[in-house]
Each structure stands twice: as structure tokens, then as C-alpha cells.
């Protein structure tokens, strides 16, 4: 297999065909892991991925489908750490393009909005940068929902625009919150940071970080443009240790009431009219091709 060939974790049939892809049929596990699951089930799924995926280094970017599966970045980061033998002395940096911090409290195990906290606590990870946040999840009204430890220790940094984060200074967390007037200023500062401190980096892209006129998802969306993503990927040329893409759009009704309740509380749009879904997915497919081309060139 070509080392740049993408892998598709086909949980929800939302990822369109990609050149040279390795597609893993996982639809029977969609209900079990979509949005979130308990840690024992999550660990079983991680072991299944290890058994079914090509060896690390024998493939390129992993496409995971809906942003409801973003917590699956966790096992992918773990595979990268193991394969490249990263340690606390030779660590891995993680950059996440996302409209949400994914560092929110979740008492039931792990979910798409809490996985960053788990990644930031790994001793082999130097720092996690979550970039492109416009969500109120990091505003004062949701401050209590954020895990504060990785922010306090410097392992996690939020890059945002349009959110009032002054509360962070009151708690002595100001260094972990970087606010910008717009997406251009944010990406320019990030690229300068990446260039000034080159190190092996895992890039995770959730397309809800982009404005709706760039690509449509079923979550509230940010303000990033396609050229912003290309600038970040370009800044990571020669540093990329692994990458994944999520944020596809698919219509789904959870079988379990608690997942319907949790997803509704997070503002997720789970049921989409068929014509609208086809239109959004066509835009997703075109955007994936563009991202994949840039990611291949940066590997």
C-alpha cells in the first residue's frame, strides 16, 4: 500500500471515495461508539482498530466520518506514539482544528467532546493546541465544564476568536487562552508558533472549525477558511507524524435514549432531510479531496 493512501473508518457511510483508499467496514459498531461510550468499550474498539488497520507508516490520513466520532482520534494518537516510540523526552505535539475545545466534562467514559483531555494527559504528548474555537464552550457560562488541569499545567492551549474568555485570567489560566480578532490573525500567529518550534506533530481536523459556506457539518461551526487549513498544513511540512479528518455529515437516530438526550443537549443536528444531506455530502467530498492533496504533500 502507498504510504500516503488514506484509511476510511467507515462507521456511518459518510466518507465519499478517496484515491487509493483502504476502507474498513465498521458500520455494525456505529451505535456502540458514536458520540461517546464507556471506557471498557472504548478500549475494545481501540484494540479492534489495531487489529484491522494497516501498520502505522503504511498508510496516510485517517478519515473517521461524522464529528460524532472525534474521540477515535485517541486510539490513532496512541498508535502514532507507539509506532514512532515517542517519550516524555522526545514527545509528540498535537494540533486540533476544531470549533469546540473537546475538553469538556463527561462522567460516562469518553465522548467526542472530551477526548482532548485524555490526550493532553499523556506523558508522551508535549502540548495540545485546539485551534479555531468560536464556541461558547470556552466562555464564562461553560467554564465549569472544562477540565482545568491540562490548561493549568500548560499541556493544553485554546486558540479562539469571538469568545469572551476573560474568566480564564481570574483563575490564573490566561496563558492557556489565546484570543484573536479573526481567523486570519489566529492562523498567522499559529503558523509562526509552529515554525518557531518545529517538532513531530499529529494534526486532527474537525471540519466544524470551518465556516458553513466552506463545508457543512451537523454541529455549530466556526470561521476558518480553506486557505487557513492549507496554511497550517504547510507550516507543518516536515513535522507531520500523523493526521486524521472528521466532521463529515450523516443523518442518524440513536437507538438509546440517553445518547439522544446528550446529543440534543449539545446542539447536534442528527436528522437531516435527504436532499439536504446529499448536497452537504457532495461539498464534503470535494473538500476532502482538497485536504487530502495538501496533507499528502506535507507528509
PDB file of C-alpha atoms in Angstrom:
ATOM      1  CA  UNK A   1       0.000   0.000   0.000  1.00  0.00           C
ATOM      2  CA  UNK A   2       1.207   3.515  -0.808  1.00  0.00           C
ATOM      3  CA  UNK A   3       2.249   5.205   2.446  1.00  0.00           C
ATOM      4  CA  UNK A   4       0.087   8.197   1.528  1.00  0.00           C
ATOM      5  CA  UNK A   5      -3.032   6.097   0.894  1.00  0.00           C
ATOM      6  CA  UNK A   6      -5.847   7.225   3.205  1.00  0.00           C
ATOM      7  CA  UNK A   7      -7.749   4.960   5.576  1.00  0.00           C
ATOM      8  CA  UNK A   8     -11.519   5.325   5.938  1.00  0.00           C
ATOM      9  CA  UNK A   9     -13.106   4.135   9.180  1.00  0.00           C
ATOM     10  CA  UNK A  10     -16.492   3.509   7.593  1.00  0.00           C
ATOM     11  CA  UNK A  11     -18.785   3.777  10.580  1.00  0.00           C
ATOM     12  CA  UNK A  12     -21.581   5.857   9.061  1.00  0.00           C
ATOM     13  CA  UNK A  13     -21.112   5.648   5.250  1.00  0.00           C
ATOM     14  CA  UNK A  14     -20.481   9.400   5.136  1.00  0.00           C
ATOM     15  CA  UNK A  15     -16.995   9.490   3.602  1.00  0.00           C
ATOM     16  CA  UNK A  16     -17.030   9.509  -0.189  1.00  0.00           C
ATOM     17  CA  UNK A  17     -14.480   7.590  -2.301  1.00  0.00           C
ATOM     18  CA  UNK A  18     -10.859   8.683  -1.891  1.00  0.00           C
ATOM     19  CA  UNK A  19      -7.974   7.805  -4.231  1.00  0.00           C
ATOM     20  CA  UNK A  20      -6.109   4.655  -3.153  1.00  0.00           C
ATOM     21  CA  UNK A  21      -8.174   4.318  -0.001  1.00  0.00           C
ATOM     22  CA  UNK A  22      -8.219   1.452   2.473  1.00  0.00           C
ATOM     23  CA  UNK A  23     -11.823   1.313   3.713  1.00  0.00           C
ATOM     24  CA  UNK A  24     -12.634  -0.582   6.915  1.00  0.00           C
ATOM     25  CA  UNK A  25     -16.307  -1.622   7.246  1.00  0.00           C
ATOM     26  CA  UNK A  26     -17.275  -0.747  10.827  1.00  0.00           C
ATOM     27  CA  UNK A  27     -20.935   0.182  10.442  1.00  0.00           C
ATOM     28  CA  UNK A  28     -22.068  -2.503  12.882  1.00  0.00           C
ATOM     29  CA  UNK A  29     -20.223  -0.610  15.646  1.00  0.00           C
ATOM     30  CA  UNK A  30     -21.762   2.789  14.944  1.00  0.00           C
ATOM     31  CA  UNK A  31     -24.308   2.814  17.759  1.00  0.00           C
ATOM     32  CA  UNK A  32     -21.774   1.467  20.247  1.00  0.00           C
ATOM     33  CA  UNK A  33     -19.216   4.247  19.826  1.00  0.00           C
ATOM     34  CA  UNK A  34     -20.975   7.152  18.106  1.00  0.00           C
ATOM     35  CA  UNK A  35     -20.977  10.339  20.215  1.00  0.00           C
ATOM     36  CA  UNK A  36     -19.481   8.521  23.207  1.00  0.00           C
ATOM     37  CA  UNK A  37     -19.120   5.292  25.150  1.00  0.00           C
ATOM     38  CA  UNK A  38     -17.781   3.815  28.365  1.00  0.00           C
ATOM     39  CA  UNK A  39     -14.033   3.330  28.717  1.00  0.00           C
ATOM     40  CA  UNK A  40     -14.112  -0.517  28.575  1.00  0.00           C
ATOM     41  CA  UNK A  41     -15.958  -0.413  25.242  1.00  0.00           C
ATOM     42  CA  UNK A  42     -13.627   2.311  24.013  1.00  0.00           C
ATOM     43  CA  UNK A  43     -10.581   0.193  24.816  1.00  0.00           C
ATOM     44  CA  UNK A  44     -12.099  -2.786  22.992  1.00  0.00           C
ATOM     45  CA  UNK A  45     -12.672  -0.601  19.935  1.00  0.00           C
ATOM     46  CA  UNK A  46      -9.054   0.616  20.099  1.00  0.00           C
ATOM     47  CA  UNK A  47      -7.823  -2.981  20.091  1.00  0.00           C
ATOM     48  CA  UNK A  48     -10.081  -3.753  17.118  1.00  0.00           C
ATOM     49  CA  UNK A  49      -8.586  -0.817  15.199  1.00  0.00           C
ATOM     50  CA  UNK A  50      -5.090  -2.084  15.932  1.00  0.00           C
ATOM     51  CA  UNK A  51      -6.043  -5.483  14.531  1.00  0.00           C
ATOM     52  CA  UNK A  52      -7.761  -4.202  11.371  1.00  0.00           C
ATOM     53  CA  UNK A  53      -5.786  -1.136  10.343  1.00  0.00           C
ATOM     54  CA  UNK A  54      -2.669  -1.262   8.173  1.00  0.00           C
ATOM     55  CA  UNK A  55       0.577  -0.920  10.092  1.00  0.00           C
ATOM     56  CA  UNK A  56       1.365   2.641  11.103  1.00  0.00           C
ATOM     57  CA  UNK A  57       3.529   4.156   8.382  1.00  0.00           C
ATOM     58  CA  UNK A  58       1.872   2.023   5.697  1.00  0.00           C
ATOM     59  CA  UNK A  59      -0.985   4.496   5.232  1.00  0.00           C
ATOM     60  CA  UNK A  60      -1.756   8.195   5.217  1.00  0.00           C
ATOM     61  CA  UNK A  61      -4.513  10.313   6.740  1.00  0.00           C
ATOM     62  CA  UNK A  62      -7.372   8.545   8.536  1.00  0.00           C
ATOM     63  CA  UNK A  63     -10.919   9.721   7.735  1.00  0.00           C
ATOM     64  CA  UNK A  64     -13.358   8.889  10.550  1.00  0.00           C
ATOM     65  CA  UNK A  65     -16.722  10.138   9.294  1.00  0.00           C
ATOM     66  CA  UNK A  66     -19.010  12.293  11.428  1.00  0.00           C
ATOM     67  CA  UNK A  67     -17.558  14.591  14.065  1.00  0.00           C
ATOM     68  CA  UNK A  68     -19.516  12.393  16.470  1.00  0.00           C
ATOM     69  CA  UNK A  69     -16.505  10.054  16.197  1.00  0.00           C
ATOM     70  CA  UNK A  70     -13.785  12.581  17.005  1.00  0.00           C
ATOM     71  CA  UNK A  71     -12.876  10.701  20.186  1.00  0.00           C
ATOM     72  CA  UNK A  72     -11.486   7.967  17.915  1.00  0.00           C
ATOM     73  CA  UNK A  73      -8.524  10.290  17.382  1.00  0.00           C
ATOM     74  CA  UNK A  74      -7.398   8.995  20.787  1.00  0.00           C
ATOM     75  CA  UNK A  75      -6.515   5.461  19.599  1.00  0.00           C
ATOM     76  CA  UNK A  76      -4.959   6.904  16.442  1.00  0.00           C
ATOM     77  CA  UNK A  77      -2.699   9.164  18.510  1.00  0.00           C
ATOM     78  CA  UNK A  78      -1.801   6.168  20.688  1.00  0.00           C
ATOM     79  CA  UNK A  79      -0.837   4.151  17.578  1.00  0.00           C
ATOM     80  CA  UNK A  80       1.352   7.031  16.421  1.00  0.00           C
ATOM     81  CA  UNK A  81       3.068   7.253  19.804  1.00  0.00           C
ATOM     82  CA  UNK A  82       3.740   3.514  19.918  1.00  0.00           C
ATOM     83  CA  UNK A  83       4.940   3.218  16.325  1.00  0.00           C
ATOM     84  CA  UNK A  84       7.247   6.241  16.463  1.00  0.00           C
ATOM     85  CA  UNK A  85       8.432   5.495  20.033  1.00  0.00           C
ATOM     86  CA  UNK A  86       7.617   8.941  21.395  1.00  0.00           C
ATOM     87  CA  UNK A  87       8.529   9.515  25.036  1.00  0.00           C
ATOM     88  CA  UNK A  88       8.366  12.310  27.592  1.00  0.00           C
ATOM     89  CA  UNK A  89      11.915  13.223  26.498  1.00  0.00           C
ATOM     90  CA  UNK A  90      11.014  13.022  22.777  1.00  0.00           C
ATOM     91  CA  UNK A  91       7.344  13.967  22.779  1.00  0.00           C
ATOM     92  CA  UNK A  92       4.584  14.410  20.222  1.00  0.00           C
ATOM     93  CA  UNK A  93       2.698  17.678  19.742  1.00  0.00           C
ATOM     94  CA  UNK A  94      -0.979  17.619  18.766  1.00  0.00           C
ATOM     95  CA  UNK A  95      -2.716  20.347  16.761  1.00  0.00           C
ATOM     96  CA  UNK A  96      -6.509  20.133  16.510  1.00  0.00           C
ATOM     97  CA  UNK A  97      -8.574  22.309  14.179  1.00  0.00           C
ATOM     98  CA  UNK A  98     -11.966  22.391  15.870  1.00  0.00           C
ATOM     99  CA  UNK A  99     -14.795  24.782  16.703  1.00  0.00           C
ATOM    100  CA  UNK A 100     -15.045  23.195  20.168  1.00  0.00           C
ATOM    101  CA  UNK A 101     -12.416  22.568  22.873  1.00  0.00           C
ATOM    102  CA  UNK A 102     -13.182  18.814  23.175  1.00  0.00           C
ATOM    103  CA  UNK A 103     -12.034  19.160  26.788  1.00  0.00           C
ATOM    104  CA  UNK A 104     -15.458  19.058  28.417  1.00  0.00           C
ATOM    105  CA  UNK A 105     -16.504  17.025  31.433  1.00  0.00           C
ATOM    106  CA  UNK A 106     -18.121  13.687  30.557  1.00  0.00           C
ATOM    107  CA  UNK A 107     -18.778  11.341  33.503  1.00  0.00           C
ATOM    108  CA  UNK A 108     -19.811   8.339  31.392  1.00  0.00           C
ATOM    109  CA  UNK A 109     -16.422   7.490  29.875  1.00  0.00           C
ATOM    110  CA  UNK A 110     -15.219   9.369  26.800  1.00  0.00           C
ATOM    111  CA  UNK A 111     -17.005  11.193  24.005  1.00  0.00           C
ATOM    112  CA  UNK A 112     -16.327  13.422  21.031  1.00  0.00           C
ATOM    113  CA  UNK A 113     -16.250  16.465  23.310  1.00  0.00           C
ATOM    114  CA  UNK A 114     -13.854  15.147  25.963  1.00  0.00           C
ATOM    115  CA  UNK A 115     -11.087  13.228  24.162  1.00  0.00           C
ATOM    116  CA  UNK A 116      -8.580  16.111  24.155  1.00  0.00           C
ATOM    117  CA  UNK A 117      -8.279  15.960  27.933  1.00  0.00           C
ATOM    118  CA  UNK A 118      -7.224  12.295  27.722  1.00  0.00           C
ATOM    119  CA  UNK A 119      -4.668  13.085  25.008  1.00  0.00           C
ATOM    120  CA  UNK A 120      -3.256  16.076  26.891  1.00  0.00           C
ATOM    121  CA  UNK A 121      -2.604  13.949  29.982  1.00  0.00           C
ATOM    122  CA  UNK A 122      -0.371  11.501  28.086  1.00  0.00           C
ATOM    123  CA  UNK A 123       3.264  11.904  29.191  1.00  0.00           C
ATOM    124  CA  UNK A 124       4.412  11.399  25.580  1.00  0.00           C
ATOM    125  CA  UNK A 125       2.453  14.485  24.454  1.00  0.00           C
ATOM    126  CA  UNK A 126       4.197  17.833  24.840  1.00  0.00           C
ATOM    127  CA  UNK A 127       1.171  20.032  24.234  1.00  0.00           C
ATOM    128  CA  UNK A 128      -2.243  20.073  22.562  1.00  0.00           C
ATOM    129  CA  UNK A 129      -3.308  23.173  20.632  1.00  0.00           C
ATOM    130  CA  UNK A 130      -7.041  23.374  19.856  1.00  0.00           C
ATOM    131  CA  UNK A 131      -7.355  25.927  17.095  1.00  0.00           C
ATOM    132  CA  UNK A 132     -10.335  27.787  15.644  1.00  0.00           C
ATOM    133  CA  UNK A 133     -12.737  27.780  18.608  1.00  0.00           C
ATOM    134  CA  UNK A 134     -15.728  30.124  18.340  1.00  0.00           C
ATOM    135  CA  UNK A 135     -17.980  28.015  20.565  1.00  0.00           C
ATOM    136  CA  UNK A 136     -19.335  29.302  23.857  1.00  0.00           C
ATOM    137  CA  UNK A 137     -17.944  26.098  25.394  1.00  0.00           C
ATOM    138  CA  UNK A 138     -14.925  28.137  26.495  1.00  0.00           C
ATOM    139  CA  UNK A 139     -16.957  31.147  27.623  1.00  0.00           C
ATOM    140  CA  UNK A 140     -17.691  32.011  31.246  1.00  0.00           C
ATOM    141  CA  UNK A 141     -21.076  30.276  31.209  1.00  0.00           C
ATOM    142  CA  UNK A 142     -19.443  26.913  30.479  1.00  0.00           C
ATOM    143  CA  UNK A 143     -16.194  27.455  32.369  1.00  0.00           C
ATOM    144  CA  UNK A 144     -17.067  24.835  34.986  1.00  0.00           C
ATOM    145  CA  UNK A 145     -17.480  22.188  32.275  1.00  0.00           C
ATOM    146  CA  UNK A 146     -13.881  22.490  31.073  1.00  0.00           C
ATOM    147  CA  UNK A 147     -11.248  20.218  32.587  1.00  0.00           C
ATOM    148  CA  UNK A 148      -8.873  22.753  34.128  1.00  0.00           C
ATOM    149  CA  UNK A 149      -5.873  20.555  34.912  1.00  0.00           C
ATOM    150  CA  UNK A 150      -4.406  20.349  31.386  1.00  0.00           C
ATOM    151  CA  UNK A 151      -4.947  24.107  30.980  1.00  0.00           C
ATOM    152  CA  UNK A 152      -3.296  24.853  34.313  1.00  0.00           C
ATOM    153  CA  UNK A 153      -0.240  22.661  33.625  1.00  0.00           C
ATOM    154  CA  UNK A 154       0.340  24.165  30.179  1.00  0.00           C
ATOM    155  CA  UNK A 155      -0.380  20.933  28.344  1.00  0.00           C
ATOM    156  CA  UNK A 156      -3.440  22.406  26.597  1.00  0.00           C
ATOM    157  CA  UNK A 157      -3.918  25.706  24.794  1.00  0.00           C
ATOM    158  CA  UNK A 158      -7.108  27.163  23.284  1.00  0.00           C
ATOM    159  CA  UNK A 159      -6.883  29.370  20.174  1.00  0.00           C
ATOM    160  CA  UNK A 160     -10.163  31.239  19.716  1.00  0.00           C
ATOM    161  CA  UNK A 161     -11.922  34.153  18.100  1.00  0.00           C
ATOM    162  CA  UNK A 162     -15.150  35.891  19.083  1.00  0.00           C
ATOM    163  CA  UNK A 163     -15.400  34.345  22.577  1.00  0.00           C
ATOM    164  CA  UNK A 164     -15.098  36.277  25.840  1.00  0.00           C
ATOM    165  CA  UNK A 165     -12.527  34.258  27.802  1.00  0.00           C
ATOM    166  CA  UNK A 166     -11.631  36.853  30.448  1.00  0.00           C
ATOM    167  CA  UNK A 167     -12.699  34.383  33.146  1.00  0.00           C
ATOM    168  CA  UNK A 168      -9.519  32.416  32.424  1.00  0.00           C
ATOM    169  CA  UNK A 169      -7.367  35.265  33.778  1.00  0.00           C
ATOM    170  CA  UNK A 170      -9.331  35.321  37.012  1.00  0.00           C
ATOM    171  CA  UNK A 171      -8.278  31.689  37.578  1.00  0.00           C
ATOM    172  CA  UNK A 172      -4.673  32.203  36.516  1.00  0.00           C
ATOM    173  CA  UNK A 173      -5.181  30.344  33.232  1.00  0.00           C
ATOM    174  CA  UNK A 174      -4.648  33.268  30.871  1.00  0.00           C
ATOM    175  CA  UNK A 175      -1.556  31.751  29.232  1.00  0.00           C
ATOM    176  CA  UNK A 176      -3.649  28.808  28.007  1.00  0.00           C
ATOM    177  CA  UNK A 177      -6.175  31.044  26.211  1.00  0.00           C
ATOM    178  CA  UNK A 178      -5.097  32.856  23.053  1.00  0.00           C
ATOM    179  CA  UNK A 179      -7.763  35.137  21.610  1.00  0.00           C
ATOM    180  CA  UNK A 180      -7.717  36.811  18.196  1.00  0.00           C
ATOM    181  CA  UNK A 181      -9.908  39.307  16.344  1.00  0.00           C
ATOM    182  CA  UNK A 182     -10.439  36.999  13.343  1.00  0.00           C
ATOM    183  CA  UNK A 183      -9.370  33.774  11.669  1.00  0.00           C
ATOM    184  CA  UNK A 184      -6.591  35.432   9.667  1.00  0.00           C
ATOM    185  CA  UNK A 185      -4.836  36.742  12.769  1.00  0.00           C
ATOM    186  CA  UNK A 186      -5.312  33.424  14.564  1.00  0.00           C
ATOM    187  CA  UNK A 187      -3.818  31.312  11.774  1.00  0.00           C
ATOM    188  CA  UNK A 188      -0.957  33.731  11.186  1.00  0.00           C
ATOM    189  CA  UNK A 189       0.017  33.504  14.872  1.00  0.00           C
ATOM    190  CA  UNK A 190      -0.323  29.707  14.905  1.00  0.00           C
ATOM    191  CA  UNK A 191       1.852  29.260  11.822  1.00  0.00           C
ATOM    192  CA  UNK A 192       4.507  31.486  13.384  1.00  0.00           C
ATOM    193  CA  UNK A 193       4.410  29.355  16.545  1.00  0.00           C
ATOM    194  CA  UNK A 194       4.736  26.102  14.588  1.00  0.00           C
ATOM    195  CA  UNK A 195       7.625  27.472  12.554  1.00  0.00           C
ATOM    196  CA  UNK A 196       9.448  28.788  15.619  1.00  0.00           C
ATOM    197  CA  UNK A 197       9.211  25.462  17.465  1.00  0.00           C
ATOM    198  CA  UNK A 198       9.414  22.568  14.952  1.00  0.00           C
ATOM    199  CA  UNK A 199       8.641  19.176  16.456  1.00  0.00           C
ATOM    200  CA  UNK A 200       6.817  15.977  15.454  1.00  0.00           C
ATOM    201  CA  UNK A 201       3.121  16.862  15.271  1.00  0.00           C
ATOM    202  CA  UNK A 202      -0.144  14.966  14.941  1.00  0.00           C
ATOM    203  CA  UNK A 203      -2.806  17.002  13.120  1.00  0.00           C
ATOM    204  CA  UNK A 204      -6.502  16.332  13.712  1.00  0.00           C
ATOM    205  CA  UNK A 205      -9.039  18.250  11.612  1.00  0.00           C
ATOM    206  CA  UNK A 206     -12.696  18.535  12.592  1.00  0.00           C
ATOM    207  CA  UNK A 207     -14.436  20.341   9.764  1.00  0.00           C
ATOM    208  CA  UNK A 208     -16.831  22.123  12.105  1.00  0.00           C
ATOM    209  CA  UNK A 209     -13.938  24.576  12.550  1.00  0.00           C
ATOM    210  CA  UNK A 210     -14.742  25.905   9.070  1.00  0.00           C
ATOM    211  CA  UNK A 211     -17.398  28.418   8.090  1.00  0.00           C
ATOM    212  CA  UNK A 212     -20.648  26.891   6.758  1.00  0.00           C
ATOM    213  CA  UNK A 213     -20.055  28.320   3.283  1.00  0.00           C
ATOM    214  CA  UNK A 214     -16.794  26.324   3.112  1.00  0.00           C
ATOM    215  CA  UNK A 215     -18.276  22.971   4.160  1.00  0.00           C
ATOM    216  CA  UNK A 216     -21.404  21.938   6.078  1.00  0.00           C
ATOM    217  CA  UNK A 217     -21.466  19.776   9.218  1.00  0.00           C
ATOM    218  CA  UNK A 218     -24.191  18.870  11.700  1.00  0.00           C
ATOM    219  CA  UNK A 219     -22.621  20.884  14.535  1.00  0.00           C
ATOM    220  CA  UNK A 220     -22.349  24.635  15.110  1.00  0.00           C
ATOM    221  CA  UNK A 221     -19.458  25.901  13.031  1.00  0.00           C
ATOM    222  CA  UNK A 222     -16.514  28.259  13.201  1.00  0.00           C
ATOM    223  CA  UNK A 223     -14.981  30.810  10.840  1.00  0.00           C
ATOM    224  CA  UNK A 224     -11.896  29.174   9.301  1.00  0.00           C
ATOM    225  CA  UNK A 225     -11.449  29.187   5.520  1.00  0.00           C
ATOM    226  CA  UNK A 226      -9.937  26.516   3.275  1.00  0.00           C
ATOM    227  CA  UNK A 227      -6.775  28.561   2.836  1.00  0.00           C
ATOM    228  CA  UNK A 228      -6.380  28.673   6.620  1.00  0.00           C
ATOM    229  CA  UNK A 229      -6.199  24.879   6.729  1.00  0.00           C
ATOM    230  CA  UNK A 230      -3.734  24.887   3.861  1.00  0.00           C
ATOM    231  CA  UNK A 231      -1.545  27.419   5.689  1.00  0.00           C
ATOM    232  CA  UNK A 232      -1.469  25.260   8.844  1.00  0.00           C
ATOM    233  CA  UNK A 233      -0.695  22.120   6.866  1.00  0.00           C
ATOM    234  CA  UNK A 234       2.040  23.978   5.009  1.00  0.00           C
ATOM    235  CA  UNK A 235       3.546  25.200   8.282  1.00  0.00           C
ATOM    236  CA  UNK A 236       3.723  21.560   9.426  1.00  0.00           C
ATOM    237  CA  UNK A 237       5.565  20.324   6.335  1.00  0.00           C
ATOM    238  CA  UNK A 238       8.358  18.068   7.543  1.00  0.00           C
ATOM    239  CA  UNK A 239       6.858  17.884  11.056  1.00  0.00           C
ATOM    240  CA  UNK A 240       3.780  15.745  10.359  1.00  0.00           C
ATOM    241  CA  UNK A 241       3.821  12.496  12.335  1.00  0.00           C
ATOM    242  CA  UNK A 242       0.185  11.537  11.614  1.00  0.00           C
ATOM    243  CA  UNK A 243      -3.185  13.035  10.764  1.00  0.00           C
ATOM    244  CA  UNK A 244      -6.911  12.445  10.754  1.00  0.00           C
ATOM    245  CA  UNK A 245     -10.012  14.179   9.431  1.00  0.00           C
ATOM    246  CA  UNK A 246     -13.524  14.130  10.860  1.00  0.00           C
ATOM    247  CA  UNK A 247     -16.618  16.310  10.611  1.00  0.00           C
ATOM    248  CA  UNK A 248     -18.484  14.541   7.824  1.00  0.00           C
ATOM    249  CA  UNK A 249     -22.250  14.865   7.904  1.00  0.00           C
ATOM    250  CA  UNK A 250     -24.642  11.931   8.279  1.00  0.00           C
ATOM    251  CA  UNK A 251     -28.227  11.592   9.453  1.00  0.00           C
ATOM    252  CA  UNK A 252     -28.648   9.253  12.391  1.00  0.00           C
ATOM    253  CA  UNK A 253     -31.150   8.476  15.134  1.00  0.00           C
ATOM    254  CA  UNK A 254     -29.598   6.946  18.226  1.00  0.00           C
ATOM    255  CA  UNK A 255     -31.177   3.734  19.409  1.00  0.00           C
ATOM    256  CA  UNK A 256     -30.507   4.609  23.044  1.00  0.00           C
ATOM    257  CA  UNK A 257     -32.479   7.393  24.704  1.00  0.00           C
ATOM    258  CA  UNK A 258     -29.527   8.663  26.739  1.00  0.00           C
ATOM    259  CA  UNK A 259     -27.498   9.351  23.590  1.00  0.00           C
ATOM    260  CA  UNK A 260     -30.451  11.160  22.024  1.00  0.00           C
ATOM    261  CA  UNK A 261     -30.717  13.265  25.160  1.00  0.00           C
ATOM    262  CA  UNK A 262     -26.980  14.024  25.372  1.00  0.00           C
ATOM    263  CA  UNK A 263     -26.589  14.892  21.702  1.00  0.00           C
ATOM    264  CA  UNK A 264     -29.649  17.146  21.779  1.00  0.00           C
ATOM    265  CA  UNK A 265     -28.220  18.932  24.800  1.00  0.00           C
ATOM    266  CA  UNK A 266     -25.025  19.592  22.826  1.00  0.00           C
ATOM    267  CA  UNK A 267     -26.989  21.158  19.975  1.00  0.00           C
ATOM    268  CA  UNK A 268     -26.256  18.407  17.474  1.00  0.00           C
ATOM    269  CA  UNK A 269     -28.415  18.148  14.355  1.00  0.00           C
ATOM    270  CA  UNK A 270     -28.919  14.396  13.977  1.00  0.00           C
ATOM    271  CA  UNK A 271     -31.713  14.103  11.412  1.00  0.00           C
ATOM    272  CA  UNK A 272     -31.267  15.868   8.055  1.00  0.00           C
ATOM    273  CA  UNK A 273     -33.571  15.886   5.026  1.00  0.00           C
ATOM    274  CA  UNK A 274     -32.282  13.518   2.281  1.00  0.00           C
ATOM    275  CA  UNK A 275     -31.878  16.214  -0.418  1.00  0.00           C
ATOM    276  CA  UNK A 276     -30.041  18.494   2.009  1.00  0.00           C
ATOM    277  CA  UNK A 277     -27.840  15.624   3.150  1.00  0.00           C
ATOM    278  CA  UNK A 278     -26.812  14.747  -0.421  1.00  0.00           C
ATOM    279  CA  UNK A 279     -25.937  18.369  -1.141  1.00  0.00           C
ATOM    280  CA  UNK A 280     -23.857  18.721   2.021  1.00  0.00           C
ATOM    281  CA  UNK A 281     -22.068  15.414   1.438  1.00  0.00           C
ATOM    282  CA  UNK A 282     -21.133  16.432  -2.108  1.00  0.00           C
ATOM    283  CA  UNK A 283     -19.471  19.521  -0.678  1.00  0.00           C
ATOM    284  CA  UNK A 284     -17.765  17.370   1.953  1.00  0.00           C
ATOM    285  CA  UNK A 285     -16.373  15.033  -0.712  1.00  0.00           C
ATOM    286  CA  UNK A 286     -14.852  17.912  -2.691  1.00  0.00           C
ATOM    287  CA  UNK A 287     -13.336  19.416   0.451  1.00  0.00           C
ATOM    288  CA  UNK A 288     -11.854  16.050   1.482  1.00  0.00           C
ATOM    289  CA  UNK A 289     -10.084  15.775  -1.858  1.00  0.00           C
ATOM    290  CA  UNK A 290      -8.583  19.221  -1.331  1.00  0.00           C
ATOM    291  CA  UNK A 291      -7.455  18.440   2.207  1.00  0.00           C
ATOM    292  CA  UNK A 292      -6.005  15.083   1.200  1.00  0.00           C
ATOM    293  CA  UNK A 293      -3.895  16.609  -1.556  1.00  0.00           C
ATOM    294  CA  UNK A 294      -2.387  19.115   0.878  1.00  0.00           C
ATOM    295  CA  UNK A 295      -1.861  16.526   3.623  1.00  0.00           C
ATOM    296  CA  UNK A 296      -0.046  14.207   1.218  1.00  0.00           C
ATOM    297  CA  UNK A 297       2.324  16.973   0.205  1.00  0.00           C
ATOM    298  CA  UNK A 298       3.131  17.751   3.848  1.00  0.00           C
ATOM    299  CA  UNK A 299       3.867  14.186   4.951  1.00  0.00           C
TER     300      UNK A 299
END
